[in-house]
Short mmCIF file of C-alpha atoms and ligand atoms in Angstrom, two decimals:
data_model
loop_
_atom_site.label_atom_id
_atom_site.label_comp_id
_atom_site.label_asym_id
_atom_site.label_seq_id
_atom_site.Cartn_x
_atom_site.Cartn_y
_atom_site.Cartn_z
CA UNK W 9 91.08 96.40 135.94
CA UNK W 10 89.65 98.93 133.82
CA UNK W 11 87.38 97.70 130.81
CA UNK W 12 88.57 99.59 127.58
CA UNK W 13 85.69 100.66 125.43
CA UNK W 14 85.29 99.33 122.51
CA UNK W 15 84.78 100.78 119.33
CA UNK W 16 83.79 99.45 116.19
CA UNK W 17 85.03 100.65 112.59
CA UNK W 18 82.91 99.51 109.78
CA UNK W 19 85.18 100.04 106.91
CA UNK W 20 88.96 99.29 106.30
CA UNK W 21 89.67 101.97 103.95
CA UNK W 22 91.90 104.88 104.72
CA UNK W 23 89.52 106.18 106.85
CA UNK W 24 88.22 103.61 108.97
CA UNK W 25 92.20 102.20 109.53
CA UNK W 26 92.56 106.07 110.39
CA UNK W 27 90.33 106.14 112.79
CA UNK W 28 90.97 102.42 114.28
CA UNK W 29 94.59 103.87 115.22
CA UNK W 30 93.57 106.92 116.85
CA UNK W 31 91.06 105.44 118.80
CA UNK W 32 93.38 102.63 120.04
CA UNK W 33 96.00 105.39 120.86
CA UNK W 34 92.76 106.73 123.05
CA UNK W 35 92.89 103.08 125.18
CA UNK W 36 89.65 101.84 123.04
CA UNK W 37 89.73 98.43 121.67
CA UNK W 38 89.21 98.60 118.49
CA UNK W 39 87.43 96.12 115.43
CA UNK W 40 87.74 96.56 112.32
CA UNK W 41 85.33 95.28 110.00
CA UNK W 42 85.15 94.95 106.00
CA UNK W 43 82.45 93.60 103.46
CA UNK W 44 85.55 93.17 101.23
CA UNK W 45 89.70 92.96 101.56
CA UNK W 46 91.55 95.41 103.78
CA UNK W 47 92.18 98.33 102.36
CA UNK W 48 89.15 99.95 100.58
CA UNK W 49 87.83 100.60 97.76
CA UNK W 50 88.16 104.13 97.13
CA UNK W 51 91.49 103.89 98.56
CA UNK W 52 92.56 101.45 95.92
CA UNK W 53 91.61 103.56 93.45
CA UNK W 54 92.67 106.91 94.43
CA UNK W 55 95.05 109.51 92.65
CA UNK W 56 96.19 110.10 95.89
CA UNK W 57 97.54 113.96 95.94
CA UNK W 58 97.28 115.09 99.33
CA UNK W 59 96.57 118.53 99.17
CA UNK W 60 94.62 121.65 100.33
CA UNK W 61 95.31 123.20 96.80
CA UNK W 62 91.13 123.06 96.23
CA UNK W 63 88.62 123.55 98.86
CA UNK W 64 84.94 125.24 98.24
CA UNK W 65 84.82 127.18 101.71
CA UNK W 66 87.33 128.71 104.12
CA UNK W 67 86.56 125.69 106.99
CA UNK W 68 87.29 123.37 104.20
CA UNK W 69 90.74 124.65 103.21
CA UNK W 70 91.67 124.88 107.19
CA UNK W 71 91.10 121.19 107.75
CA UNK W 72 92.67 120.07 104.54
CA UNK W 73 95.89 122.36 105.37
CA UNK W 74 95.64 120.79 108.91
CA UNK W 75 95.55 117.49 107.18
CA UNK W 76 99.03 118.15 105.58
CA UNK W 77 100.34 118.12 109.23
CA UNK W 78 98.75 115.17 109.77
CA UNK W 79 99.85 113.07 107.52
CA UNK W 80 103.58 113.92 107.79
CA UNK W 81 102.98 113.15 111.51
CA UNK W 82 101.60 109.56 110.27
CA UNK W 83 104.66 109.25 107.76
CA UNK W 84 107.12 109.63 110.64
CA UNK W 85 105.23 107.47 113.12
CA UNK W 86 104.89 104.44 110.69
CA UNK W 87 107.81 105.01 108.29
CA UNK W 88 105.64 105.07 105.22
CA UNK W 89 108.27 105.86 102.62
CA UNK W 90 107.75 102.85 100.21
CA UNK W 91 104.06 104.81 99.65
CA UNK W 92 104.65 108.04 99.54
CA UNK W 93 106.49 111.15 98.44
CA UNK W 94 106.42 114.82 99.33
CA UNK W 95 107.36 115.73 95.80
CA UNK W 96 104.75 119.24 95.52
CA UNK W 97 103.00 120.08 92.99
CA UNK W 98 103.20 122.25 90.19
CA UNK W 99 99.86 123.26 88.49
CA UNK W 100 98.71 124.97 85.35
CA UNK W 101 95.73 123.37 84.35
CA UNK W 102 94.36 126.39 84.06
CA UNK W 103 95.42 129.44 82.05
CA UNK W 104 94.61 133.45 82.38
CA UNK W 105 92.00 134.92 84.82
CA UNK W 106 91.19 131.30 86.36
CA UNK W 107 95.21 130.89 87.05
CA UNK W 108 95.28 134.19 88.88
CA UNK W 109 92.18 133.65 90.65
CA UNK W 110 93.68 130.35 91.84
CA UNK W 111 97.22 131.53 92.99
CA UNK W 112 95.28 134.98 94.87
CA UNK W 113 92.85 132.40 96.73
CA UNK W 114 95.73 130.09 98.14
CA UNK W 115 97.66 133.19 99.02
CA UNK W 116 94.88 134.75 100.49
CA UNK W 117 94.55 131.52 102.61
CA UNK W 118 97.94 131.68 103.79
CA UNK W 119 99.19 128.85 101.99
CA UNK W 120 102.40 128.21 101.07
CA UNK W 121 101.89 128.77 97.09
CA UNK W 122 104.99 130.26 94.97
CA UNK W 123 104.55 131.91 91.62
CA UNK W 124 107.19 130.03 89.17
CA UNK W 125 108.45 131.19 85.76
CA UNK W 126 109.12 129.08 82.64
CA UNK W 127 112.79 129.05 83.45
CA UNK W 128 112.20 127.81 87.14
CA UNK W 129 109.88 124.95 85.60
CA UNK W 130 112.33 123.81 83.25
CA UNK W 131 115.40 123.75 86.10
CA UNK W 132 112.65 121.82 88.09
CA UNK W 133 111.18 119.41 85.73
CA UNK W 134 114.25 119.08 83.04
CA UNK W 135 112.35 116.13 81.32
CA UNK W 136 109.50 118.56 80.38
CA UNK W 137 109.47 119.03 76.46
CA UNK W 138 107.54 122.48 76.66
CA UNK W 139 107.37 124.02 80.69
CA UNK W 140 104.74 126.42 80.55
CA UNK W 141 105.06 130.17 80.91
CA UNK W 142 104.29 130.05 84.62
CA UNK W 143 102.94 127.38 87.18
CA UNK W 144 102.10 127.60 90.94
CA UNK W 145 104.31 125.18 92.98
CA UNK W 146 102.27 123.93 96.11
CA UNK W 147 106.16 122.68 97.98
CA UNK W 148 104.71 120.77 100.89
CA UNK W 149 101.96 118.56 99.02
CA UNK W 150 102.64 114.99 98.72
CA UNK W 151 100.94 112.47 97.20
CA UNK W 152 100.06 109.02 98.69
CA UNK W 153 98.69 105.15 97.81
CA UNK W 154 96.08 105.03 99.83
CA UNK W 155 95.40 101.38 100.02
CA UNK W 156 99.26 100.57 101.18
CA UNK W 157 98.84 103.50 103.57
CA UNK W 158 95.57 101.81 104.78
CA UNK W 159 97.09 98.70 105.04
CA UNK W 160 100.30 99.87 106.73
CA UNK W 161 98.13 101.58 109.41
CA UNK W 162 96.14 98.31 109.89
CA UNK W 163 99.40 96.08 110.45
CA UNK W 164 99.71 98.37 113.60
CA UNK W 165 96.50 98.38 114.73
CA UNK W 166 96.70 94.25 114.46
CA UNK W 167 100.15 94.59 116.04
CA UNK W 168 98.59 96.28 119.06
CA UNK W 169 95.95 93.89 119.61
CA UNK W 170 93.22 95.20 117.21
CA UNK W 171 90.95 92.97 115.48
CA UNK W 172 90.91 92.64 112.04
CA UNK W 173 87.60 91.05 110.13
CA UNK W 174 87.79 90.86 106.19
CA UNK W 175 84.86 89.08 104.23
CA UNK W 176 82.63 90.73 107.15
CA UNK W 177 79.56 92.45 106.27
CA UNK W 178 77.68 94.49 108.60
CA UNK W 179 74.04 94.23 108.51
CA UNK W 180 72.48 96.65 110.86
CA UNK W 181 72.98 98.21 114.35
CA UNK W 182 71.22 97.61 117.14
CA UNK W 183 70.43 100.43 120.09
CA UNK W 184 69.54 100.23 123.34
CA UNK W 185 67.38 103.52 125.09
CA UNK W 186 69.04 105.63 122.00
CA UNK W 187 72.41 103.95 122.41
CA UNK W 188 74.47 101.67 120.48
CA UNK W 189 74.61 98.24 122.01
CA UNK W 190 75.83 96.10 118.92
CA UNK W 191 76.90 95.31 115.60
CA UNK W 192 75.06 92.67 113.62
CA UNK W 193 77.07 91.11 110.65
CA UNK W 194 76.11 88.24 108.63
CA UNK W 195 78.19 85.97 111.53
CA UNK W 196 77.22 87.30 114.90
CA UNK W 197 76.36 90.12 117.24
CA UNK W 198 79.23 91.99 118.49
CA UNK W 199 78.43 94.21 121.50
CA UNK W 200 80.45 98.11 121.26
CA UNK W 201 80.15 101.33 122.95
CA UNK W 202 80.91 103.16 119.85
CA UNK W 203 80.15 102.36 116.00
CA UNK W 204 81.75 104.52 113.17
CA UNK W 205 80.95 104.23 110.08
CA UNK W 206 83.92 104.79 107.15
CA UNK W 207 82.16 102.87 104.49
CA UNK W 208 83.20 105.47 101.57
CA UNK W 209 80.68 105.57 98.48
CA UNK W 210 78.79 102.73 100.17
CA UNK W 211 77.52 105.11 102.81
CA UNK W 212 74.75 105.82 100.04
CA UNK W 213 72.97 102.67 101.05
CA UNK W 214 71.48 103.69 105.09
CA UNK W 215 72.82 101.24 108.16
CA UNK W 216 69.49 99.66 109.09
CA UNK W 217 69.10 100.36 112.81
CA UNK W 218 70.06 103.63 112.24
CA UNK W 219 67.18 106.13 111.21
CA UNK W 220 69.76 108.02 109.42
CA UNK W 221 70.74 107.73 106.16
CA UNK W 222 73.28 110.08 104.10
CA UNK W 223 72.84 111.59 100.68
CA UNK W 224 75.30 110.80 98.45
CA UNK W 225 76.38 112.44 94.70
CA UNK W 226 79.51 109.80 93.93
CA UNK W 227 81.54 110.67 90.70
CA UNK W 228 82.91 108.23 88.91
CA UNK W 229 87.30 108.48 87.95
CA UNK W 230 89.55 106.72 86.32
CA UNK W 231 92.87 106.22 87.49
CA UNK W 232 95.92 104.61 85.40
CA UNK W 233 99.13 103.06 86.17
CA UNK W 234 101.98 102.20 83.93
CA UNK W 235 105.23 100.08 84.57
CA UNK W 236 107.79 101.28 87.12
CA UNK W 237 110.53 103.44 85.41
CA UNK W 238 113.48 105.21 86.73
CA UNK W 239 112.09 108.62 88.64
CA UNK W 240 111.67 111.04 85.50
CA UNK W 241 109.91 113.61 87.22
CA UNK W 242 109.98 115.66 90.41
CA UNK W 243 106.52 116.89 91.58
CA UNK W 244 102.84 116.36 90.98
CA UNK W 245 102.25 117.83 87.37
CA UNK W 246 98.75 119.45 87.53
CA UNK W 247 98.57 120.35 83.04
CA UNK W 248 95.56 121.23 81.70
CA UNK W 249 95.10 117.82 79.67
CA UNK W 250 96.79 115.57 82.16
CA UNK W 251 97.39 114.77 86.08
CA UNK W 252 100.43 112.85 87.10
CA UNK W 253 103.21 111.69 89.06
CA UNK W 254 105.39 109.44 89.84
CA UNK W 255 105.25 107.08 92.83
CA UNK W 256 108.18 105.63 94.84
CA UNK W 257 108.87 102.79 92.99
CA UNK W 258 108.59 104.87 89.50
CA UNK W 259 105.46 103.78 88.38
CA UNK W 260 103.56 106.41 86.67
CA UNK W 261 99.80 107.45 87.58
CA UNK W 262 97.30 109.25 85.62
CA UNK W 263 93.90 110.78 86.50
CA UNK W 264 91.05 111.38 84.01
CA UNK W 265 87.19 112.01 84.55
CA UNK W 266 87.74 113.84 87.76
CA UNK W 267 83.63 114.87 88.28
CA UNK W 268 81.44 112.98 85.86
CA UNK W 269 80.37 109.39 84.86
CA UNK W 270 81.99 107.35 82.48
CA UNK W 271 80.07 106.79 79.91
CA UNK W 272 78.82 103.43 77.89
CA UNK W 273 80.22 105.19 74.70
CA UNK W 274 84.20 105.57 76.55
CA UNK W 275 86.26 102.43 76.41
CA UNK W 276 88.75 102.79 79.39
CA UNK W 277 91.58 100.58 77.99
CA UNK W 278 91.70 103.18 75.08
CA UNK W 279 91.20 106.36 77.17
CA UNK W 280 93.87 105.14 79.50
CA UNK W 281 96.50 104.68 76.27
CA UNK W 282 95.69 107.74 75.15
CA UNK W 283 96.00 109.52 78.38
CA UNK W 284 99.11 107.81 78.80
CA UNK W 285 100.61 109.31 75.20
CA UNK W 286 99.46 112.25 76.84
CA UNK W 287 102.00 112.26 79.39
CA UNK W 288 104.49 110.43 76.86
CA UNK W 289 104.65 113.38 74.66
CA UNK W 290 104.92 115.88 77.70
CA UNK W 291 108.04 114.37 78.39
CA UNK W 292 111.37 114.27 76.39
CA UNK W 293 113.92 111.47 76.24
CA UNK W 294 111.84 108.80 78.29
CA UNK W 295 111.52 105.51 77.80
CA UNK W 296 107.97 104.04 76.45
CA UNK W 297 105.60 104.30 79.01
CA UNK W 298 103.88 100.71 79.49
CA UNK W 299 100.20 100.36 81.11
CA UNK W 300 99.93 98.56 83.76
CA UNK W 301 96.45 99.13 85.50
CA UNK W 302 93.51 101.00 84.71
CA UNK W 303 90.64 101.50 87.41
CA UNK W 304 87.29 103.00 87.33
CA UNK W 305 86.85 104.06 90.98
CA UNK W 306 83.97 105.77 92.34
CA UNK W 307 84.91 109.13 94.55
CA UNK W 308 82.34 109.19 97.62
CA UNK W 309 80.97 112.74 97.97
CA UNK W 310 78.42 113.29 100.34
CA UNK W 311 75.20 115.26 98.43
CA UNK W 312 76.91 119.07 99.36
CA UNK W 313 80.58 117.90 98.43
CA UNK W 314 81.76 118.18 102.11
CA UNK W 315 83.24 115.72 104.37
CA UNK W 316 80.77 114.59 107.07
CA UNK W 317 82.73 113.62 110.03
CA UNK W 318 80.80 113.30 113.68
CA UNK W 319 78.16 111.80 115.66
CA UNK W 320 75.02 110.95 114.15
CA UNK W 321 72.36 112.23 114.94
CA UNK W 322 69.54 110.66 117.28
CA UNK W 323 71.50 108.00 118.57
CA UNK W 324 74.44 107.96 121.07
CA UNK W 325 77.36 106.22 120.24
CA UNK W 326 77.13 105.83 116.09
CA UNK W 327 79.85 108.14 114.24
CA UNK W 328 80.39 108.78 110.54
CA UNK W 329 83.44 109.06 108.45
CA UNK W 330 82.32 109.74 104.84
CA UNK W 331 84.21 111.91 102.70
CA UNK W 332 85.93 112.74 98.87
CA UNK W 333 89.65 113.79 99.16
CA UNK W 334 89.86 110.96 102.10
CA UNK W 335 93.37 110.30 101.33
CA UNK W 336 94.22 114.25 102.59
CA UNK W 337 91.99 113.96 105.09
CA UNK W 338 92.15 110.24 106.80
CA UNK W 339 95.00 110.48 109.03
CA UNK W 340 93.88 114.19 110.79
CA UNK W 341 90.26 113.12 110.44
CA UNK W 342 90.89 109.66 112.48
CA UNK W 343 92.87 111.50 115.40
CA UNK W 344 90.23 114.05 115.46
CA UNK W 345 87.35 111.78 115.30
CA UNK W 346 88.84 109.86 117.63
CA UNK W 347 88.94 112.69 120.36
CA UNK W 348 85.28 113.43 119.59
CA UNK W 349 84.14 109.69 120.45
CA UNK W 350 86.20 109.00 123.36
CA UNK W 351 86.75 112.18 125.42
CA UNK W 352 83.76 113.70 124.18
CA UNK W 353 85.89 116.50 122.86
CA UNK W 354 84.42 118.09 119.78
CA UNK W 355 87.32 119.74 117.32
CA UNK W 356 86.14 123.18 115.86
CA UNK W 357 87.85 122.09 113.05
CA UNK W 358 84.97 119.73 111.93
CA UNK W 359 82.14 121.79 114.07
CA UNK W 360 80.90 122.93 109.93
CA UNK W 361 81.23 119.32 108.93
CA UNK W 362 79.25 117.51 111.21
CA UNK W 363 76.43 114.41 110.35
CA UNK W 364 73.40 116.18 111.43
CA UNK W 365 73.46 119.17 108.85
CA UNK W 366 71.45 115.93 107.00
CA UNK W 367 69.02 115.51 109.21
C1 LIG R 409 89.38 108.23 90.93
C2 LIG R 409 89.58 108.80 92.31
C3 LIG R 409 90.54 109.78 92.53
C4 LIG R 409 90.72 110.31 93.81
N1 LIG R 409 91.70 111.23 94.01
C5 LIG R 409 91.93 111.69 95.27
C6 LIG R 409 93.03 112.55 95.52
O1 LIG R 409 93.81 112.87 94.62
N2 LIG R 409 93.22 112.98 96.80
C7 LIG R 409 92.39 112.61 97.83
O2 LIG R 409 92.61 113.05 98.96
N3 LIG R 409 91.34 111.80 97.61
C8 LIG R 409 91.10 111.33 96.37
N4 LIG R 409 90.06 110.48 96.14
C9 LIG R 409 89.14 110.20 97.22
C10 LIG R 409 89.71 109.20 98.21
O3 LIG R 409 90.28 108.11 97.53
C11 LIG R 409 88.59 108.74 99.15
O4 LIG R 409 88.01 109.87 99.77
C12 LIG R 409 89.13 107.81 100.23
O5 LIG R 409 89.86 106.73 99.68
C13 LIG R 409 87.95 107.29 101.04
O6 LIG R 409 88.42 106.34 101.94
P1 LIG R 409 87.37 105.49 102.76
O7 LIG R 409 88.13 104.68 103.72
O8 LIG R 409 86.29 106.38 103.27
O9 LIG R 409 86.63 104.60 101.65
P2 LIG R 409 87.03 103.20 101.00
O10 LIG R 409 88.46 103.11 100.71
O11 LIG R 409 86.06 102.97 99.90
O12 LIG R 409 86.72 102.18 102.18
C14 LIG R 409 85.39 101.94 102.61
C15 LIG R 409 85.29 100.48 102.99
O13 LIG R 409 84.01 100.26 103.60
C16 LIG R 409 83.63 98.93 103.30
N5 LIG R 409 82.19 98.81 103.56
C17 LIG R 409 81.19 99.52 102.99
N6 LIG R 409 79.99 99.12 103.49
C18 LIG R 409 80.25 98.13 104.40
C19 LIG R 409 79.43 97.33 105.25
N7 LIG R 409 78.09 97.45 105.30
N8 LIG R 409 80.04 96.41 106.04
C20 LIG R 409 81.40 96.26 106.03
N9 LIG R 409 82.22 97.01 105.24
C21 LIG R 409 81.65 97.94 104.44
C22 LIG R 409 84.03 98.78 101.84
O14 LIG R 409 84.16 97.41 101.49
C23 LIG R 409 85.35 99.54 101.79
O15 LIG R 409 86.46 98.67 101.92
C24 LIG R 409 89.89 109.88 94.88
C25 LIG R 409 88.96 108.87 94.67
C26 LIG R 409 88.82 108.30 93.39
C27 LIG R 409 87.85 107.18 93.21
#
């Protein structure tokens, strides 16, 4: 009989569940470990879009785009209807020069990007009180909550015979002649082959063991939810004062303070209120909008803004995971992550994105 390696995830966000499939699909076993609940944390408090709308460099824009793939691939395998839609987006946040720049850099890129006119906008989105003169509708984006999706992929790792270890912090690693040999949590030792770490904005604070340590720049967001209503809208409205959409079961979500901190001076129950007439006047003939949630969530952006996917440098057998726009990325970034650990197969797709650029 053939021992399986094993491999273990610290981190049960959409990442690290990401990765725990992939690598079971691979023949590892797999153990999952999280300070806190399943789930996440920046998963839980995600907007969600999945997209390849925004990316700062060329490799950037090719793995989100791939990422689009992935995901639908993940939708089909695990039926994961109840938490998300492929609605597409239309955007207009921004007006003039900075709209055309946007539209000639995703058509540049090959994406699938279509010019629409007011008259489109308003057959599209009939409960829009004033469709703008044009918008760019992004058909094949979706948008996703990420902490259902996390869970949802974790129920099949447990249902496959991965272990699942909530409340379970892990301390520091332990290597062997420059390999990991275990995982130290505030319980035990547990003995791996492989140790990857999806620990989201927590990545800031360095694995002891390690002698690596990542630089991190997390921004602060807020994200809102109201009450469920009937669906009222059709696609991911990108507007220059407001993000939102609708998810499955008709609850609205907002985004606000996309890049920044929020600061002692903002009260989020009355930003979220007022975001939320935001979208109330937007929209004619609606029902009143109720809040339901508000969350202050904190993005995790490595220091450059790039996701840092790979092996970490100076020791065999540790892996990060650490990324913003983790909800696009998780489910292409696990399977591709996963290759990289097991079969030693390195995807060019994250050759500009790997862990030792920080060394
Ligand atoms: C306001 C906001 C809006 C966003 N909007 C979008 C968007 O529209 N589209 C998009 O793609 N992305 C978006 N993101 C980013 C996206 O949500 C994240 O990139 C993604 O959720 C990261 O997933 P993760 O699994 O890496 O992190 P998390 O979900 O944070 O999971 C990390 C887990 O690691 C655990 N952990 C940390 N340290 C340890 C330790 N030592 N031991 C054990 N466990 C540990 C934590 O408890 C946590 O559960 C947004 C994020 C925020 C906050």
């Amino acid at each position: 009989m053939t021992v399986k390696p094993r491999v273990v995830i610290v981190g049960s966000g959409i990442i690290g569940a990401s990765v725990a499939l992939a690598c079971q699909d691979l023949g590892a076993e797999v153990v999952v470990l999280d300070q806190g609940p399943l789930g996440g944390v920046a998963s839980r408090n995600s907007f969600g879009w999945i997209n390849a709308s925004f990316a700062e460099t060329r490799a950037y824009f090719e793995l989100r785009h791939a990422a689009l793939a992935g995901f639908r691939f993940l939708d089909q395998r695990l039926g994961l209807g109840g938490h998300i839609r492929w609605q597409g987006t239309l955007w207009w946040e921004d007006a003039g020069a900075d709209f055309t720049a946007q539209f000639n850099t995703l058509t540049q890129r090959g994406y699938p990007a279509k010019l629409v006119s007011q008259a489109d906008i308003a057959a599209l989105e009939p409960q829009l009180r004033h469709p703008p003169h044009q918008a760019i509708l992004t058909a094949t984006e979706g948008a996703a909550q990420a902490q259902n999706v996390a869970l949802a992929i974790l129920a099949e790792v447990a249902r496959r015979g991965g272990s699942l270890q909530e409340h379970t912090s892990v301390k520091w690693v332990k290597q062997v002649a420059g390999r990991i040999a275990s995982v130290h949590t505030q319980e035990r030792d547990l003995a791996c082959d492989a140790v990857v770490l999806a620990t989201g904005a927590a990545a800031q604070t360095a694995v002891i063991g390690l002698d690596w340590a990542l630089p991190m720049a997390n921004k602060q967001g807020m994200i809102l939810q109201t009450e469920p209503l009937d669906q009222m809208i059709n696609h991911i409205l990108m507007t220059p004062d407001v993000h939102f959409r609708q998810n499955p079961d008709g609850s609205f979500v907002a985004g606000e303070i996309f890049s920044g901190e929020i600061g002692p001076d903002v009260n989020a129950q009355d930003l979220a209120a007022e975001v939320v007439a935001r979208i109330q006047t937007k929209l004619h003939d609606i029902p009143k909008l109720r809040l339901a949630e508000v969350k202050i969530g904190m993005r995790p952006v490595p220091l450059d803004g790039l996701p840092v996917v790979g092996s970490v440098p100076g020791v065999q057998g540790a892996f990060a995971a650490v990324m913003h726009s983790g909800v696009t990325l998780g489910p292409l970034v696990g399977q591709l992550l996963a290759s990289e650990i097991l079969k030693g197969v390195q995807s060019s797709l994250l050759t500009p994105f790997c862990p030792a650029r920080f060394s």
